[in-house]
Amino acid sequence: MDLFILMLAIPLVSGALLTVVGERAWAPNLNIIASLGTFLASALLTAEIVAAGPRFAFGEMFFIDSLNVFFVALTAFVGLTTSIFSGPYMRNEQEHGRLTRPRLRLYKSMFQLFMFTMLAALTTNNLGILWVAMEAATLTTVLLVSLYRTPASLEAAWKYFILCGVGIAQALFGTILLYFAAERVLGETGNALLWTHLVDVKGQLEPAIMALSFIFLLVGYGTKVGLAPLHNWLPDAHAEGPTPVSAVLSGLLLNVALYAILRVKVLADGAIPGGFAGNLMMGFGLLTLVVAAFFLSRQKDIKRMFAYSSIEHMGLITFAFGMGGAVANFAGLLHMTMHSLTKSAIFFTVGHASQKCGTQLMEDIRGLIKINPVIGWGLMLGTLAILGMPPFGVFASEFMILTHAMKHHPWATPILLLALGVAFASIFGKVQPMVFGETQAKPLPHAPAITPVFVHLAIVLMIGLYIPPYLTRWFHEAARMLG
Amino acid sequence: MSAVSLSTQLINLFASVILLLAFAMLAQRRVLPLINLFALQGLTLCLSTLVVAFTTGQAHLYGSAALTLLLKAMLLPWILHRLVRQLQVRADVEGLINIPATMIAGIVLVMIAFNVALPISQLSSTISRGTLGIALATVMLAFLMMIIRTKAIPQVVGFLAMENGLFLAATSATYGMPMVVELGIALDVLVGVIILGVFFFQIREQFDSLDIRNLEKLKEH
Amino acid sequence: MNLFGTFGQLFAIALALVLAPLLTGWVNLCRAWLQNRSAPPLLQPYYMLHKLFLKDVVLAHGASHLFRFAPFVVFGCMALACAIIPTLSTDLPLAPAADTIALVGVFGLARIFISLAAMDIGTAFGSLGGRREMLVGFLAEPALLMVIFTTAMISQSTSVATIVETLAHRDFVIYPSLAFAGIAFTFVSFAENARVPVDNPATHLELTMIHEAMILEYSGRHLALIEWAASLKLYAYSCLGLALFFPWGIAEGASVFGLLLAIPALVAKLAIGGVLLAGIETLNAKVRIFRAPEFLGTAFLFAVLGLLVRLLLESRV
């Protein structure tokens, strides 16, 4: 069977299946097996693409090239580790009485459907389908955010739905304008939304329409990326939803939304002379970075704080892609990967930590290293990694972004350094007493799944020390594609 | 007077009616008339799509028109009516700012939208190019409605009206998106409304009201 | 200035002076019928004017010259307005005296004088009415100007006669902008002529009245002139509306036959308009004075939408 179809079909079918059998005792295992299947299919597919080059599927509707294959592998991998993590985590939640069986069933089936929409968004060649998949991703996660049915989680989900709904509507308008511009060149065939066709004629697209279209798309998908000033939904949704959902939102959804922007940026760059799209992205990126950095210091809730950290990193990545060029694109892609892995690892440990202490308030979480040294060290290492300490991979990418900015956009360097410094001080200052310090917490009924945390951190560490040549080649190729 | 010109006039007329309905929705204080206005907007949208389809002979636009009629003029208003009945929303809707101020804000938005759309519609060769500005204005007015409304259902109606505006943009600028995409969008909208319906019950269970001013606890302190 | 034009102009003014009270009487008659009341005679406004002209003027102690001149100024303004608006023919020698914008100015001048006169005596009611009248005027005038700009953009001229000629000769084209402008104009007319949603001409309830509050201190021939001017204003607005939105039947150029044909057309249009006016007044309730801005805001909204739609949609039709 075609690996590509397998990769999309497994989450879709298992998502449907889990709505029926999701309350059985073995359902969490089915969830993990499905994620494992998806991951294996995507890993084999990646190997195939690396060996044989880009390919299409379903006519020209779906395609995999050097840019999205790397996101596909990452998405499937984080999906797998999250499903492993969520098994014991959700059981603990159930025994604490925060969740019921039907809600766990909803969680599992929605999780698989969410994976499906992410993979579909990543692999589709049609920018209209991309929009549909992004909207579907919002819809699948909105009920996950309100899974606890507390007033706060309902509010978070409502905000998430409305803000992302508005954002995604802007993106649809941008897509319509893009289609309008494309139709004038490609004619009224169904091909006018296919990226592979658009990229061939990008120089002929009307600049005025493309500029407007890109603004709408950037604002629209940017809402989902968490770009300021439309980032308000993100901390709420992360803090109030279950931790595995926070992990996939931060680790995957933000990436996929940014991926959508990157695809459009390639077209906009081709059509509009003068680096219009890049400048816009640099502006939004810097604003987001600064806003998030200064909000970081005021946080009391641990998940909220790391959500702001995600916004901050997304700002940095957007800025990197805005600068453009081989080095900055390489750094941006690397940073996206590193951030995905590190941030989901952090959310895993944070989930267990807050479960142990029975709170998400940082002032009540103390002495993790005494309760469970593994969790304590996991959180400490993850925090060091996300803050860009060497030898972790985040350091490598941040270093590249900074040096590139110093060389080509020196005016931005002080702002970047200031924001990163503020972020470092506020996060480290808060995590340190949580890890070390006195405590009286009790052990959990189900042993936490710690393996995913250390697998993620090990990869991040490895890439910080040594990037395998095939990965470098792959990043280079994707970076070249982004222009 | 050729047929093309007459259809352009008809499309312009329908577009103007859609814009007018967008304003009426902005000013409407009660829930049920608001939903009816939304249904009327969907119907007008369907008629305008039909005219475009008839004039250009684009077969898939008939499909879009039928989809609009079924979904936006019948199914969604029906679902919303049911929701209002089941949730027993009786209280009047109150905007955050008074109606004249809202109207002036609306006019300013329309002007912005027209200014943005004018250079683009001049590039368009479709018979309905002029309505692009109206489509953008409708989107912006729906956006405004979502901002000023404090109750959940009007916000959702605003969200759906925004979708109406986007659909008008799609038909006016480009004779509609490819059918696959349109079906996908329709599916998303439908699922979205159903999820929101579930959501309304959750909100009411928690707060005994659909006033989303209850949902303002999560803030930066 | 040719002889025929002069004659046509004089005839139009004379006809306005004669027909205006009749229109008021007709509207009152229809209203009474629709509300199941026994109707006053059709010619009641004439009897009223006749009676008032025969009575002596009683002036308040504090009345200044302004108070005495105001009725003449108001009447003069309204008569001029009726002369500029093409009621029967577009061949009007007086038309170059004022374009549509000046026409709005003429209405504004009348409003200022009647408001000043109302405040001149210093009674509570007069000041109250004058203030309310200025409020309504301040909201209605921008809307009226917007309506006029829309029509002026269609015909590329601000002269009333040219606008009417252009509109009467266009092909049958659906102008959404003109429809919006028409609705806005109807709203403004109701407010300006003290009709039901904003004011009630048939009441002297002190809390609500606007127009009647201003003229409480007038008597005798002054009151007659003001009542006549009010009729003329209604006539002028009706004719302006008919000329802008239903211009068919108005004579163009020097033709006796056209002029003769225009009279029954005008009378018929006014009669239908009167019935509609009475109907709308019967179906609606008077709104609170605080809601009047909302009503006129809607009118303004329609007018601006008309203008914008005109700019966007019809610039190349």
XYZ file of C-alpha atoms in Angstrom, chain B residues 17 27 30 54 91 205 214:
7
model
C -28.624 44.486 -0.555
C -28.021 47.455 14.252
C -32.710 41.023 19.165
C -26.406 32.038 -15.461
C -33.171 38.582 26.585
C -24.146 24.820 32.139
C -18.665 36.007 31.921
